[in-house]
PDB file of C-alpha atoms in Angstrom:
ATOM      1  CA  SER U  34      22.102 -65.991 119.582  1.00  0.00           C
ATOM      2  CA  ARG U  35      19.940 -66.282 122.805  1.00  0.00           C
ATOM      3  CA  ARG U  36      17.954 -69.115 121.464  1.00  0.00           C
ATOM      4  CA  ARG U  37      21.138 -71.334 120.917  1.00  0.00           C
ATOM      5  CA  HIS U  38      22.219 -70.637 124.380  1.00  0.00           C
ATOM      6  CA  THR U  39      18.916 -71.312 126.334  1.00  0.00           C
ATOM      7  CA  ARG U  40      18.595 -75.123 125.152  1.00  0.00           C
ATOM      8  CA  TYR U  41      19.941 -77.801 126.913  1.00  0.00           C
ATOM      9  CA  ILE U  42      22.464 -80.128 125.448  1.00  0.00           C
ATOM     10  CA  SER U  43      22.397 -83.944 125.112  1.00  0.00           C
ATOM     11  CA  VAL U  44      25.623 -85.727 126.409  1.00  0.00           C
ATOM     12  CA  THR U  45      25.545 -89.603 125.660  1.00  0.00           C
ATOM     13  CA  GLY U  46      21.755 -89.339 125.565  1.00  0.00           C
ATOM     14  CA  VAL U  47      21.252 -87.306 128.943  1.00  0.00           C
ATOM     15  CA  GLN U  48      19.923 -83.885 128.783  1.00  0.00           C
ATOM     16  CA  THR U  49      22.181 -81.522 130.702  1.00  0.00           C
ATOM     17  CA  CYS U  50      22.064 -77.949 131.936  1.00  0.00           C
ATOM     18  CA  ALA U  51      25.832 -77.648 131.877  1.00  0.00           C
ATOM     19  CA  LEU U  52      25.951 -75.202 128.823  1.00  0.00           C
ATOM     20  CA  PRO U  53      23.199 -72.861 130.044  1.00  0.00           C
ATOM     21  CA  ILE U  54      24.572 -72.475 133.504  1.00  0.00           C
ATOM     22  CA  PHE U  55      28.165 -71.907 132.133  1.00  0.00           C
ATOM     23  CA  ALA U  56      26.668 -69.350 129.732  1.00  0.00           C
ATOM     24  CA  SER U  57      24.759 -67.557 132.585  1.00  0.00           C
ATOM     25  CA  ARG U  58      27.991 -66.984 134.529  1.00  0.00           C
ATOM     26  CA  VAL U  59      29.805 -65.708 131.529  1.00  0.00           C
ATOM     27  CA  ALA U  60      26.782 -63.441 130.331  1.00  0.00           C
ATOM     28  CA  PHE U  61      26.810 -61.889 133.897  1.00  0.00           C
ATOM     29  CA  ARG U  62      30.591 -61.395 133.828  1.00  0.00           C
ATOM     30  CA  SER U  63      30.248 -59.848 130.470  1.00  0.00           C
ATOM     31  CA  GLY U  64      27.910 -57.213 131.528  1.00  0.00           C
ATOM     32  CA  ARG U  65      24.813 -58.734 130.205  1.00  0.00           C
ATOM     33  CA  PRO U  66      22.521 -59.342 133.403  1.00  0.00           C
ATOM     34  CA  ALA U  67      19.217 -59.838 131.217  1.00  0.00           C
ATOM     35  CA  ASP U  68      21.016 -62.725 129.296  1.00  0.00           C
ATOM     36  CA  ALA U  69      22.551 -64.045 132.451  1.00  0.00           C
ATOM     37  CA  LEU U  70      19.181 -64.364 134.135  1.00  0.00           C
ATOM     38  CA  ALA U  71      17.458 -65.950 131.093  1.00  0.00           C
ATOM     39  CA  LEU U  72      20.190 -68.435 130.855  1.00  0.00           C
ATOM     40  CA  ALA U  73      20.180 -69.290 134.587  1.00  0.00           C
ATOM     41  CA  ARG U  74      16.173 -69.782 134.298  1.00  0.00           C
ATOM     42  CA  ALA U  75      16.814 -72.086 131.229  1.00  0.00           C
ATOM     43  CA  ALA U  76      19.385 -74.022 133.088  1.00  0.00           C
ATOM     44  CA  ALA U  77      16.993 -74.376 136.263  1.00  0.00           C
ATOM     45  CA  GLY U  78      14.201 -75.475 133.872  1.00  0.00           C
ATOM     46  CA  THR U  79      16.022 -78.514 132.613  1.00  0.00           C
ATOM     47  CA  PRO U  80      15.052 -81.968 133.457  1.00  0.00           C
ATOM     48  CA  ASP U  81      18.569 -82.614 135.402  1.00  0.00           C
ATOM     49  CA  ALA U  82      18.481 -79.129 137.330  1.00  0.00           C
ATOM     50  CA  THR U  83      20.328 -79.889 140.515  1.00  0.00           C
ATOM     51  CA  ASP U  84      20.386 -77.780 143.835  1.00  0.00           C
ATOM     52  CA  ALA U  85      23.542 -76.226 142.586  1.00  0.00           C
ATOM     53  CA  VAL U  86      21.841 -75.095 139.359  1.00  0.00           C
ATOM     54  CA  ARG U  87      19.009 -73.618 141.342  1.00  0.00           C
ATOM     55  CA  LEU U  88      21.804 -72.052 143.497  1.00  0.00           C
ATOM     56  CA  ASN U  89      23.184 -70.410 140.467  1.00  0.00           C
ATOM     57  CA  LEU U  90      19.677 -69.092 139.546  1.00  0.00           C
ATOM     58  CA  MET U  91      19.311 -67.660 143.113  1.00  0.00           C
ATOM     59  CA  SER U  92      22.931 -65.972 142.875  1.00  0.00           C
ATOM     60  CA  ILE U  93      22.091 -64.402 139.294  1.00  0.00           C
ATOM     61  CA  ALA U  94      18.727 -63.353 140.283  1.00  0.00           C
ATOM     62  CA  PHE U  95      20.089 -61.562 143.354  1.00  0.00           C
ATOM     63  CA  SER U  96      22.969 -60.026 141.517  1.00  0.00           C
ATOM     64  CA  THR U  97      20.559 -58.607 138.720  1.00  0.00           C
ATOM     65  CA  GLY U  98      18.025 -57.272 141.073  1.00  0.00           C
ATOM     66  CA  ASP U  99      15.363 -59.753 140.744  1.00  0.00           C
ATOM     67  CA  PHE U 100      14.782 -60.275 144.484  1.00  0.00           C
ATOM     68  CA  ASP U 101      11.520 -61.973 144.104  1.00  0.00           C
ATOM     69  CA  THR U 102      13.184 -64.982 142.367  1.00  0.00           C
ATOM     70  CA  ALA U 103      16.220 -64.967 144.585  1.00  0.00           C
ATOM     71  CA  ALA U 104      13.949 -65.112 147.699  1.00  0.00           C
ATOM     72  CA  SER U 105      11.684 -67.597 146.032  1.00  0.00           C
ATOM     73  CA  VAL U 106      14.561 -69.891 145.083  1.00  0.00           C
ATOM     74  CA  ALA U 107      16.253 -69.389 148.431  1.00  0.00           C
ATOM     75  CA  MET U 108      13.272 -70.409 150.278  1.00  0.00           C
ATOM     76  CA  GLU U 109      12.915 -73.645 148.230  1.00  0.00           C
ATOM     77  CA  LEU U 110      16.692 -74.483 148.590  1.00  0.00           C
ATOM     78  CA  ALA U 111      16.695 -73.786 152.411  1.00  0.00           C
ATOM     79  CA  GLU U 112      13.831 -76.342 152.916  1.00  0.00           C
ATOM     80  CA  THR U 113      14.706 -79.022 150.159  1.00  0.00           C
ATOM     81  CA  ALA U 114      18.427 -78.868 149.278  1.00  0.00           C
ATOM     82  CA  THR U 115      19.964 -82.194 149.928  1.00  0.00           C
ATOM     83  CA  ASP U 116      23.554 -80.667 150.448  1.00  0.00           C
ATOM     84  CA  PRO U 117      23.785 -78.957 153.809  1.00  0.00           C
ATOM     85  CA  ALA U 118      26.126 -76.241 152.298  1.00  0.00           C
ATOM     86  CA  ILE U 119      23.643 -75.391 149.841  1.00  0.00           C
ATOM     87  CA  ARG U 120      20.907 -75.319 152.486  1.00  0.00           C
ATOM     88  CA  GLU U 121      23.165 -72.958 154.481  1.00  0.00           C
ATOM     89  CA  ILE U 122      23.881 -70.661 151.547  1.00  0.00           C
ATOM     90  CA  ALA U 123      20.170 -70.445 150.867  1.00  0.00           C
ATOM     91  CA  GLN U 124      19.269 -69.592 154.497  1.00  0.00           C
ATOM     92  CA  LEU U 125      22.013 -66.927 154.498  1.00  0.00           C
ATOM     93  CA  GLN U 126      20.546 -65.477 151.338  1.00  0.00           C
ATOM     94  CA  GLN U 127      17.343 -65.164 153.036  1.00  0.00           C
ATOM     95  CA  LEU U 128      19.096 -63.604 155.962  1.00  0.00           C
ATOM     96  CA  LEU U 129      20.607 -60.932 153.668  1.00  0.00           C
ATOM     97  CA  LEU U 130      17.381 -60.271 151.943  1.00  0.00           C
ATOM     98  CA  SER U 131      15.361 -59.851 155.062  1.00  0.00           C
ATOM     99  CA  SER U 132      18.006 -57.685 156.680  1.00  0.00           C
ATOM    100  CA  SER U 133      18.278 -55.499 153.705  1.00  0.00           C
ATOM    101  CA  LEU U 134      14.480 -54.834 153.675  1.00  0.00           C
ATOM    102  CA  ASP U 135      13.345 -54.619 157.233  1.00  0.00           C
ATOM    103  CA  GLY U 136      15.488 -57.051 159.439  1.00  0.00           C
ATOM    104  CA  PRO U 137      17.803 -56.179 162.279  1.00  0.00           C
ATOM    105  CA  LEU U 138      21.326 -55.399 160.511  1.00  0.00           C
ATOM    106  CA  GLU U 139      23.955 -55.898 163.415  1.00  0.00           C
ATOM    107  CA  PRO U 140      22.790 -59.554 164.112  1.00  0.00           C
ATOM    108  CA  ALA U 141      23.059 -60.284 160.215  1.00  0.00           C
ATOM    109  CA  ALA U 142      26.545 -58.975 160.036  1.00  0.00           C
ATOM    110  CA  GLN U 143      27.516 -61.124 163.149  1.00  0.00           C
ATOM    111  CA  THR U 144      26.054 -64.128 161.536  1.00  0.00           C
ATOM    112  CA  PHE U 145      28.128 -63.625 158.405  1.00  0.00           C
ATOM    113  CA  LEU U 146      31.269 -63.109 160.537  1.00  0.00           C
ATOM    114  CA  ALA U 147      30.516 -66.451 162.416  1.00  0.00           C
ATOM    115  CA  VAL U 148      29.994 -68.322 158.859  1.00  0.00           C
ATOM    116  CA  ALA U 149      33.250 -66.748 157.712  1.00  0.00           C
ATOM    117  CA  ALA U 150      35.130 -68.046 160.709  1.00  0.00           C
ATOM    118  CA  SER U 151      33.679 -71.584 160.064  1.00  0.00           C
ATOM    119  CA  ARG U 152      34.381 -71.571 156.437  1.00  0.00           C
ATOM    120  CA  ARG U 153      38.103 -70.429 157.253  1.00  0.00           C
ATOM    121  CA  LYS U 154      38.554 -73.418 159.665  1.00  0.00           C
ATOM    122  CA  GLU U 155      37.156 -75.680 156.884  1.00  0.00           C
ATOM    123  CA  GLY U 156      39.594 -74.175 154.287  1.00  0.00           C
ATOM    124  CA  HIS U 157      36.698 -72.781 152.063  1.00  0.00           C
ATOM    125  CA  ARG U 158      38.347 -69.555 151.265  1.00  0.00           C
ATOM    126  CA  HIS U 159      36.069 -68.529 148.635  1.00  0.00           C
ATOM    127  CA  TYR U 160      32.898 -68.866 150.735  1.00  0.00           C
ATOM    128  CA  GLU U 161      34.770 -67.165 153.687  1.00  0.00           C
ATOM    129  CA  GLY U 162      35.469 -64.288 151.397  1.00  0.00           C
ATOM    130  CA  ILE U 163      31.656 -64.080 150.372  1.00  0.00           C
ATOM    131  CA  ALA U 164      30.637 -64.033 154.064  1.00  0.00           C
ATOM    132  CA  LEU U 165      33.357 -61.413 154.833  1.00  0.00           C
ATOM    133  CA  VAL U 166      31.937 -59.257 151.999  1.00  0.00           C
ATOM    134  CA  ASN U 167      28.489 -59.491 153.022  1.00  0.00           C
ATOM    135  CA  ALA U 168      29.395 -58.574 156.617  1.00  0.00           C
ATOM    136  CA  ALA U 169      31.346 -55.583 155.513  1.00  0.00           C
ATOM    137  CA  VAL U 170      28.435 -54.220 153.460  1.00  0.00           C
ATOM    138  CA  ILE U 171      26.137 -54.652 156.316  1.00  0.00           C
ATOM    139  CA  PHE U 172      28.520 -52.934 158.814  1.00  0.00           C
ATOM    140  CA  ARG U 173      28.946 -49.944 156.259  1.00  0.00           C
ATOM    141  CA  ALA U 174      25.339 -49.693 155.981  1.00  0.00           C
ATOM    142  CA  ILE U 175      24.928 -49.268 159.731  1.00  0.00           C
ATOM    143  CA  GLY U 176      27.799 -46.767 159.799  1.00  0.00           C
ATOM    144  CA  SER U 177      30.404 -49.014 161.388  1.00  0.00           C
ATOM    145  CA  THR U 178      33.276 -48.165 158.981  1.00  0.00           C
ATOM    146  CA  SER U 179      36.054 -49.699 161.284  1.00  0.00           C
ATOM    147  CA  GLN U 180      34.153 -52.980 161.364  1.00  0.00           C
ATOM    148  CA  ALA U 181      33.444 -52.970 157.682  1.00  0.00           C
ATOM    149  CA  ARG U 182      37.153 -52.515 157.083  1.00  0.00           C
ATOM    150  CA  THR U 183      38.180 -55.209 159.365  1.00  0.00           C
ATOM    151  CA  ALA U 184      35.674 -57.668 157.719  1.00  0.00           C
ATOM    152  CA  ALA U 185      36.773 -56.670 154.121  1.00  0.00           C
TER     153      ALA U 185
END
């Protein structure tokens, strides 16, 4: 039941958000976006909610179409995250949200290409891939199919 999954658990006397954050990812991948968002919110509301937990909420909120929550969490993380990588991801989320609403698209796509190149050099293939997909989506939106194919 949802109630069972939204509680945090205690491991050696310390409350943790590990179960709800994991459950939120499983729910999303299982095609249950409302449950995924509820679970991500539950994880972010626990006493030990880290920047990574809030990053998960930002990601799930964006992926489920809750752009207000995604923007709010991105703004918070861009300012307060202690990990520079999480701060950068939050800043890129802000860029993605603003460019999709009314911001310039070409510079946003170029930013994602530059981030992808940096992640490639660092060996972070997962984040490189995410940046390339974002660039490809933006290039496709502006009608540059050749650049979209190259990025993808």
